[in-house]
Amino acid sequence: MRWAKANAEITRAIGDYYEARLREFAAAHPDKISAVEGKRHLTTMYFKGLEAAKAFARELNRRGLDISAQTYKADCPPAVLTKIPLISTPAVVDFIVTEMESAIQTEGSSNQTGR
């Protein structure tokens, strides 16, 4: 807790940067992502389809990122939950979003080829 308090300003700035990057990412993929909710380090993307959300999370997991798809609530849209570490840097954020971009392209290619 002492570390979190001592680093609150930079943590807030990184969280703002991550949220902005995630919103830009979602805006670039309106065919798959319908909304972004949350704040800073804890952000959720709502997908338009269940299979797309699951495939996206699965591909990111394959790449070593701990991102999950919440797909078990019948009355909620498929959601991909993200939670980055408090110790993240801009480079970590950029890495995560780059992996997301690659994963959504991979997932899209898989659906088009029927794999």
Tab-separated table of N, CA and C in Angstrom:
chain	number	residue	atom	x	y	z
A	1	MET	N	0.808	-1.180	0.000
A	1	MET	CA	0.000	0.000	0.000
A	1	MET	C	0.866	1.265	0.000
A	2	ARG	N	2.016	1.183	0.695
A	2	ARG	CA	2.898	2.351	0.690
A	2	ARG	C	3.386	2.657	-0.719
A	3	TRP	N	3.736	1.588	-1.457
A	3	TRP	CA	4.194	1.789	-2.829
A	3	TRP	C	3.078	2.416	-3.669
A	4	ALA	N	1.874	1.911	-3.535
A	4	ALA	CA	0.746	2.433	-4.314
A	4	ALA	C	0.515	3.912	-4.005
A	5	LYS	N	0.584	4.283	-2.755
A	5	LYS	CA	0.394	5.691	-2.386
A	5	LYS	C	1.539	6.550	-2.912
A	6	ALA	N	2.753	6.062	-2.785
A	6	ALA	CA	3.917	6.833	-3.224
A	6	ALA	C	3.955	7.002	-4.741
A	7	ASN	N	3.348	6.086	-5.466
A	7	ASN	CA	3.385	6.116	-6.927
A	7	ASN	C	2.025	6.409	-7.560
A	8	ALA	N	1.120	6.967	-6.796
A	8	ALA	CA	-0.253	7.195	-7.268
A	8	ALA	C	-0.298	8.064	-8.521
A	9	GLU	N	0.521	9.082	-8.596
A	9	GLU	CA	0.479	9.995	-9.746
A	9	GLU	C	0.880	9.289	-11.043
A	10	ILE	N	1.979	8.577	-11.021
A	10	ILE	CA	2.416	7.883	-12.235
A	10	ILE	C	1.475	6.725	-12.561
A	11	THR	N	0.983	6.037	-11.544
A	11	THR	CA	0.034	4.945	-11.772
A	11	THR	C	-1.229	5.487	-12.438
A	12	ARG	N	-1.711	6.623	-11.986
A	12	ARG	CA	-2.892	7.250	-12.590
A	12	ARG	C	-2.611	7.612	-14.048
A	13	ALA	N	-1.450	8.162	-14.315
A	13	ALA	CA	-1.095	8.552	-15.686
A	13	ALA	C	-1.010	7.324	-16.608
A	14	ILE	N	-0.417	6.257	-16.122
A	14	ILE	CA	-0.322	5.028	-16.922
A	14	ILE	C	-1.716	4.451	-17.132
A	15	GLY	N	-2.531	4.463	-16.106
A	15	GLY	CA	-3.897	3.971	-16.233
A	15	GLY	C	-4.696	4.768	-17.250
A	16	ASP	N	-4.541	6.084	-17.235
A	16	ASP	CA	-5.216	6.935	-18.217
A	16	ASP	C	-4.728	6.606	-19.630
A	17	TYR	N	-3.424	6.400	-19.759
A	17	TYR	CA	-2.844	6.066	-21.058
A	17	TYR	C	-3.394	4.728	-21.556
A	18	TYR	N	-3.451	3.727	-20.675
A	18	TYR	CA	-3.979	2.412	-21.057
A	18	TYR	C	-5.440	2.520	-21.491
A	19	GLU	N	-6.221	3.212	-20.707
A	19	GLU	CA	-7.636	3.354	-21.053
A	19	GLU	C	-7.808	4.037	-22.409
A	20	ALA	N	-7.041	5.081	-22.658
A	20	ALA	CA	-7.118	5.779	-23.947
A	20	ALA	C	-6.709	4.861	-25.093
A	21	ARG	N	-5.630	4.116	-24.914
A	21	ARG	CA	-5.177	3.190	-25.966
A	21	ARG	C	-6.220	2.110	-26.232
A	22	LEU	N	-6.848	1.605	-25.161
A	22	LEU	CA	-7.863	0.572	-25.327
A	22	LEU	C	-9.095	1.125	-26.046
A	23	ARG	N	-9.469	2.354	-25.731
A	23	ARG	CA	-10.610	2.972	-26.421
A	23	ARG	C	-10.287	3.203	-27.903
A	24	GLU	N	-9.067	3.589	-28.206
A	24	GLU	CA	-8.649	3.735	-29.608
A	24	GLU	C	-8.691	2.384	-30.321
A	25	PHE	N	-8.213	1.353	-29.651
A	25	PHE	CA	-8.225	0.007	-30.220
A	25	PHE	C	-9.659	-0.422	-30.525
A	26	ALA	N	-10.544	-0.239	-29.569
A	26	ALA	CA	-11.944	-0.629	-29.761
A	26	ALA	C	-12.578	0.157	-30.898
A	27	ALA	N	-12.281	1.450	-30.976
A	27	ALA	CA	-12.848	2.282	-32.042
A	27	ALA	C	-12.370	1.831	-33.414
A	28	ALA	N	-11.201	1.242	-33.475
A	28	ALA	CA	-10.665	0.747	-34.743
A	28	ALA	C	-11.297	-0.580	-35.158
A	29	HIS	N	-12.075	-1.196	-34.261
A	29	HIS	CA	-12.679	-2.499	-34.538
A	29	HIS	C	-14.173	-2.505	-34.200
A	30	PRO	N	-14.927	-1.569	-34.778
A	30	PRO	CA	-16.362	-1.491	-34.442
A	30	PRO	C	-17.162	-2.694	-34.939
A	31	ASP	N	-16.591	-3.458	-35.847
A	31	ASP	CA	-17.273	-4.660	-36.329
A	31	ASP	C	-17.297	-5.760	-35.273
A	32	LYS	N	-16.378	-5.705	-34.295
A	32	LYS	CA	-16.296	-6.743	-33.263
A	32	LYS	C	-16.550	-6.223	-31.858
A	33	ILE	N	-16.148	-4.978	-31.586
A	33	ILE	CA	-16.231	-4.438	-30.230
A	33	ILE	C	-17.315	-3.368	-30.186
A	34	SER	N	-18.276	-3.556	-29.282
A	34	SER	CA	-19.405	-2.636	-29.218
A	34	SER	C	-19.248	-1.541	-28.169
A	35	ALA	N	-18.432	-1.773	-27.137
A	35	ALA	CA	-18.292	-0.769	-26.079
A	35	ALA	C	-17.068	-1.056	-25.227
A	36	VAL	N	-16.623	-0.015	-24.546
A	36	VAL	CA	-15.548	-0.135	-23.561
A	36	VAL	C	-16.079	0.483	-22.273
A	37	GLU	N	-15.914	-0.221	-21.175
A	37	GLU	CA	-16.300	0.289	-19.868
A	37	GLU	C	-15.158	0.065	-18.897
A	38	GLY	N	-15.211	0.780	-17.805
A	38	GLY	CA	-14.187	0.652	-16.788
A	38	GLY	C	-13.343	1.903	-16.729
A	39	LYS	N	-12.276	1.808	-15.979
A	39	LYS	CA	-11.420	2.972	-15.788
A	39	LYS	C	-9.992	2.522	-15.557
A	40	ARG	N	-9.123	3.181	-16.265
A	40	ARG	CA	-7.684	2.978	-16.123
A	40	ARG	C	-7.281	1.513	-16.218
A	41	HIS	N	-6.681	0.976	-15.169
A	41	HIS	CA	-6.112	-0.370	-15.201
A	41	HIS	C	-7.164	-1.477	-15.294
A	42	LEU	N	-8.399	-1.181	-14.954
A	42	LEU	CA	-9.478	-2.177	-14.962
A	42	LEU	C	-10.488	-1.786	-16.030
A	43	THR	N	-10.374	-2.394	-17.170
A	43	THR	CA	-11.205	-2.003	-18.302
A	43	THR	C	-11.766	-3.245	-18.988
A	44	THR	N	-12.993	-3.102	-19.474
A	44	THR	CA	-13.689	-4.201	-20.151
A	44	THR	C	-14.076	-3.778	-21.553
A	45	MET	N	-13.920	-4.694	-22.496
A	45	MET	CA	-14.409	-4.479	-23.856
A	45	MET	C	-15.570	-5.423	-24.078
A	46	TYR	N	-16.682	-4.887	-24.555
A	46	TYR	CA	-17.836	-5.712	-24.896
A	46	TYR	C	-17.775	-6.048	-26.371
A	47	PHE	N	-17.852	-7.323	-26.653
A	47	PHE	CA	-17.800	-7.806	-28.025
A	47	PHE	C	-19.215	-8.021	-28.556
A	48	LYS	N	-19.338	-7.935	-29.852
A	48	LYS	CA	-20.640	-8.124	-30.488
A	48	LYS	C	-21.016	-9.592	-30.597
A	49	GLY	N	-20.036	-10.474	-30.497
A	49	GLY	CA	-20.316	-11.897	-30.603
A	49	GLY	C	-19.558	-12.708	-29.572
A	50	LEU	N	-20.196	-13.739	-29.102
A	50	LEU	CA	-19.611	-14.624	-28.103
A	50	LEU	C	-18.344	-15.294	-28.605
A	51	GLU	N	-18.397	-15.846	-29.799
A	51	GLU	CA	-17.231	-16.562	-30.322
A	51	GLU	C	-16.044	-15.636	-30.542
A	52	ALA	N	-16.301	-14.415	-30.995
A	52	ALA	CA	-15.208	-13.458	-31.194
A	52	ALA	C	-14.539	-13.111	-29.868
A	53	ALA	N	-15.322	-12.919	-28.812
A	53	ALA	CA	-14.759	-12.604	-27.492
A	53	ALA	C	-13.918	-13.765	-26.977
A	54	LYS	N	-14.439	-14.973	-27.101
A	54	LYS	CA	-13.700	-16.148	-26.625
A	54	LYS	C	-12.418	-16.356	-27.418
A	55	ALA	N	-12.490	-16.210	-28.723
A	55	ALA	CA	-11.306	-16.415	-29.562
A	55	ALA	C	-10.237	-15.360	-29.272
A	56	PHE	N	-10.659	-14.118	-29.067
A	56	PHE	CA	-9.737	-13.025	-28.759
A	56	PHE	C	-9.014	-13.305	-27.436
A	57	ALA	N	-9.759	-13.636	-26.404
A	57	ALA	CA	-9.148	-13.933	-25.101
A	57	ALA	C	-8.240	-15.152	-25.189
A	58	ARG	N	-8.688	-16.173	-25.895
A	58	ARG	CA	-7.883	-17.399	-26.040
A	58	ARG	C	-6.551	-17.093	-26.739
A	59	GLU	N	-6.599	-16.279	-27.786
A	59	GLU	CA	-5.372	-15.935	-28.511
A	59	GLU	C	-4.429	-15.118	-27.631
A	60	LEU	N	-4.977	-14.194	-26.854
A	60	LEU	CA	-4.121	-13.414	-25.946
A	60	LEU	C	-3.529	-14.309	-24.857
A	61	ASN	N	-4.294	-15.259	-24.367
A	61	ASN	CA	-3.763	-16.220	-23.389
A	61	ASN	C	-2.621	-17.018	-23.997
A	62	ARG	N	-2.790	-17.429	-25.252
A	62	ARG	CA	-1.743	-18.177	-25.949
A	62	ARG	C	-0.464	-17.351	-26.043
A	63	ARG	N	-0.628	-16.034	-26.109
A	63	ARG	CA	0.517	-15.125	-26.190
A	63	ARG	C	1.072	-14.760	-24.814
A	64	GLY	N	0.511	-15.326	-23.753
A	64	GLY	CA	1.029	-15.113	-22.405
A	64	GLY	C	0.367	-14.003	-21.624
A	65	LEU	N	-0.737	-13.454	-22.126
A	65	LEU	CA	-1.425	-12.387	-21.408
A	65	LEU	C	-2.628	-12.946	-20.658
A	66	ASP	N	-2.782	-12.546	-19.418
A	66	ASP	CA	-3.863	-13.044	-18.564
A	66	ASP	C	-5.086	-12.142	-18.734
A	67	ILE	N	-5.837	-12.416	-19.785
A	67	ILE	CA	-7.056	-11.676	-20.103
A	67	ILE	C	-8.155	-12.718	-20.250
A	68	SER	N	-9.329	-12.422	-19.679
A	68	SER	CA	-10.384	-13.432	-19.698
A	68	SER	C	-11.646	-12.923	-20.386
A	69	ALA	N	-12.425	-13.871	-20.856
A	69	ALA	CA	-13.720	-13.555	-21.453
A	69	ALA	C	-14.806	-13.977	-20.478
A	70	GLN	N	-15.689	-13.050	-20.168
A	70	GLN	CA	-16.840	-13.364	-19.321
A	70	GLN	C	-18.004	-13.644	-20.256
A	71	THR	N	-18.349	-14.904	-20.372
A	71	THR	CA	-19.342	-15.307	-21.362
A	71	THR	C	-20.458	-16.145	-20.754
A	72	TYR	N	-20.511	-16.217	-19.450
A	72	TYR	CA	-21.432	-17.145	-18.812
A	72	TYR	C	-22.742	-16.515	-18.354
A	73	LYS	N	-22.894	-15.211	-18.484
A	73	LYS	CA	-24.140	-14.567	-18.068
A	73	LYS	C	-25.024	-14.344	-19.288
A	74	ALA	N	-26.155	-14.989	-19.293
A	74	ALA	CA	-27.038	-14.944	-20.459
A	74	ALA	C	-27.562	-13.544	-20.748
A	75	ASP	N	-27.706	-12.713	-19.726
A	75	ASP	CA	-28.280	-11.387	-19.928
A	75	ASP	C	-27.226	-10.286	-20.094
A	76	CYS	N	-25.973	-10.669	-20.266
A	76	CYS	CA	-24.894	-9.697	-20.454
A	76	CYS	C	-24.192	-9.961	-21.784
A	77	PRO	N	-23.744	-8.893	-22.445
A	77	PRO	CA	-22.994	-9.120	-23.690
A	77	PRO	C	-21.645	-9.761	-23.375
A	78	PRO	N	-21.065	-10.478	-24.347
A	78	PRO	CA	-19.750	-11.087	-24.133
A	78	PRO	C	-18.720	-10.000	-23.811
A	79	ALA	N	-18.011	-10.183	-22.726
A	79	ALA	CA	-17.056	-9.185	-22.268
A	79	ALA	C	-15.661	-9.776	-22.143
A	80	VAL	N	-14.672	-8.974	-22.527
A	80	VAL	CA	-13.279	-9.340	-22.315
A	80	VAL	C	-12.755	-8.415	-21.229
A	81	LEU	N	-12.335	-9.014	-20.122
A	81	LEU	CA	-11.906	-8.273	-18.942
A	81	LEU	C	-10.395	-8.109	-18.948
A	82	THR	N	-9.942	-6.886	-18.725
A	82	THR	CA	-8.504	-6.639	-18.661
A	82	THR	C	-8.171	-5.987	-17.330
A	83	LYS	N	-7.020	-6.343	-16.812
A	83	LYS	CA	-6.546	-5.789	-15.548
A	83	LYS	C	-5.024	-5.802	-15.617
A	84	ILE	N	-4.440	-4.648	-15.891
A	84	ILE	CA	-2.984	-4.609	-16.010
A	84	ILE	C	-2.354	-4.323	-14.649
A	85	PRO	N	-1.114	-4.739	-14.457
A	85	PRO	CA	-0.435	-4.513	-13.177
A	85	PRO	C	-0.231	-3.030	-12.874
A	86	LEU	N	-0.254	-2.685	-11.611
A	86	LEU	CA	0.009	-1.305	-11.196
A	86	LEU	C	1.405	-0.852	-11.609
A	87	ILE	N	2.324	-1.770	-11.748
A	87	ILE	CA	3.707	-1.418	-12.083
A	87	ILE	C	3.932	-1.292	-13.588
A	88	SER	N	2.853	-1.315	-14.375
A	88	SER	CA	2.995	-1.192	-15.831
A	88	SER	C	3.608	0.146	-16.215
A	89	THR	N	4.283	0.135	-17.345
A	89	THR	CA	4.893	1.333	-17.917
A	89	THR	C	4.227	1.599	-19.269
A	90	PRO	N	4.501	2.746	-19.891
A	90	PRO	CA	3.964	2.960	-21.238
A	90	PRO	C	4.388	1.856	-22.210
A	91	ALA	N	5.591	1.357	-22.064
A	91	ALA	CA	6.051	0.286	-22.951
A	91	ALA	C	5.225	-0.991	-22.754
A	92	VAL	N	4.853	-1.294	-21.527
A	92	VAL	CA	4.007	-2.462	-21.261
A	92	VAL	C	2.638	-2.265	-21.895
A	93	VAL	N	2.072	-1.081	-21.723
A	93	VAL	CA	0.774	-0.780	-22.325
A	93	VAL	C	0.851	-0.938	-23.841
A	94	ASP	N	1.878	-0.379	-24.442
A	94	ASP	CA	2.037	-0.485	-25.897
A	94	ASP	C	2.168	-1.942	-26.331
A	95	PHE	N	2.917	-2.725	-25.571
A	95	PHE	CA	3.062	-4.149	-25.872
A	95	PHE	C	1.705	-4.852	-25.836
A	96	ILE	N	0.930	-4.611	-24.789
A	96	ILE	CA	-0.380	-5.256	-24.641
A	96	ILE	C	-1.297	-4.894	-25.803
A	97	VAL	N	-1.357	-3.620	-26.143
A	97	VAL	CA	-2.252	-3.197	-27.224
A	97	VAL	C	-1.763	-3.733	-28.567
A	98	THR	N	-0.468	-3.802	-28.765
A	98	THR	CA	0.071	-4.399	-29.989
A	98	THR	C	-0.320	-5.873	-30.077
A	99	GLU	N	-0.225	-6.585	-28.966
A	99	GLU	CA	-0.644	-7.988	-28.945
A	99	GLU	C	-2.141	-8.117	-29.203
A	100	MET	N	-2.921	-7.196	-28.667
A	100	MET	CA	-4.366	-7.208	-28.926
A	100	MET	C	-4.654	-7.011	-30.410
A	101	GLU	N	-3.944	-6.087	-31.017
A	101	GLU	CA	-4.139	-5.829	-32.452
A	101	GLU	C	-3.800	-7.066	-33.269
A	102	SER	N	-2.708	-7.691	-32.935
A	102	SER	CA	-2.321	-8.904	-33.641
A	102	SER	C	-3.321	-10.028	-33.382
A	103	ALA	N	-3.783	-10.142	-32.148
A	103	ALA	CA	-4.737	-11.197	-31.787
A	103	ALA	C	-6.067	-11.016	-32.489
A	104	ILE	N	-6.542	-9.801	-32.597
A	104	ILE	CA	-7.844	-9.595	-33.241
A	104	ILE	C	-7.734	-9.852	-34.737
A	105	GLN	N	-6.563	-9.603	-35.314
A	105	GLN	CA	-6.345	-9.915	-36.726
A	105	GLN	C	-6.262	-11.427	-36.918
A	106	THR	N	-5.579	-12.105	-36.017
A	106	THR	CA	-5.462	-13.561	-36.078
A	106	THR	C	-6.831	-14.194	-35.916
A	107	GLU	N	-7.584	-13.705	-34.940
A	107	GLU	CA	-8.927	-14.228	-34.680
A	107	GLU	C	-9.811	-13.997	-35.891
A	108	GLY	N	-9.717	-12.831	-36.509
A	108	GLY	CA	-10.524	-12.532	-37.680
A	108	GLY	C	-10.163	-13.415	-38.861
A	109	SER	N	-8.882	-13.669	-39.039
A	109	SER	CA	-8.424	-14.533	-40.122
A	109	SER	C	-8.919	-15.957	-39.909
A	110	SER	N	-8.888	-16.411	-38.658
A	110	SER	CA	-9.336	-17.758	-38.361
A	110	SER	C	-10.804	-17.939	-38.722
A	111	ASN	N	-11.631	-16.936	-38.404
A	111	ASN	CA	-13.055	-17.043	-38.711
A	111	ASN	C	-13.292	-17.039	-40.216
A	112	GLN	N	-12.508	-16.276	-40.960
A	112	GLN	CA	-12.726	-16.184	-42.388
A	112	GLN	C	-12.328	-17.451	-43.114
A	113	THR	N	-11.347	-18.161	-42.596
A	113	THR	CA	-10.886	-19.383	-43.251
A	113	THR	C	-11.569	-20.623	-42.710
A	114	GLY	N	-12.395	-20.435	-41.687
A	114	GLY	CA	-13.116	-21.565	-41.134
A	114	GLY	C	-12.309	-22.416	-40.188
A	115	ARG	N	-11.136	-21.956	-39.763
A	115	ARG	CA	-10.331	-22.728	-38.799
A	115	ARG	C	-10.872	-22.577	-37.404
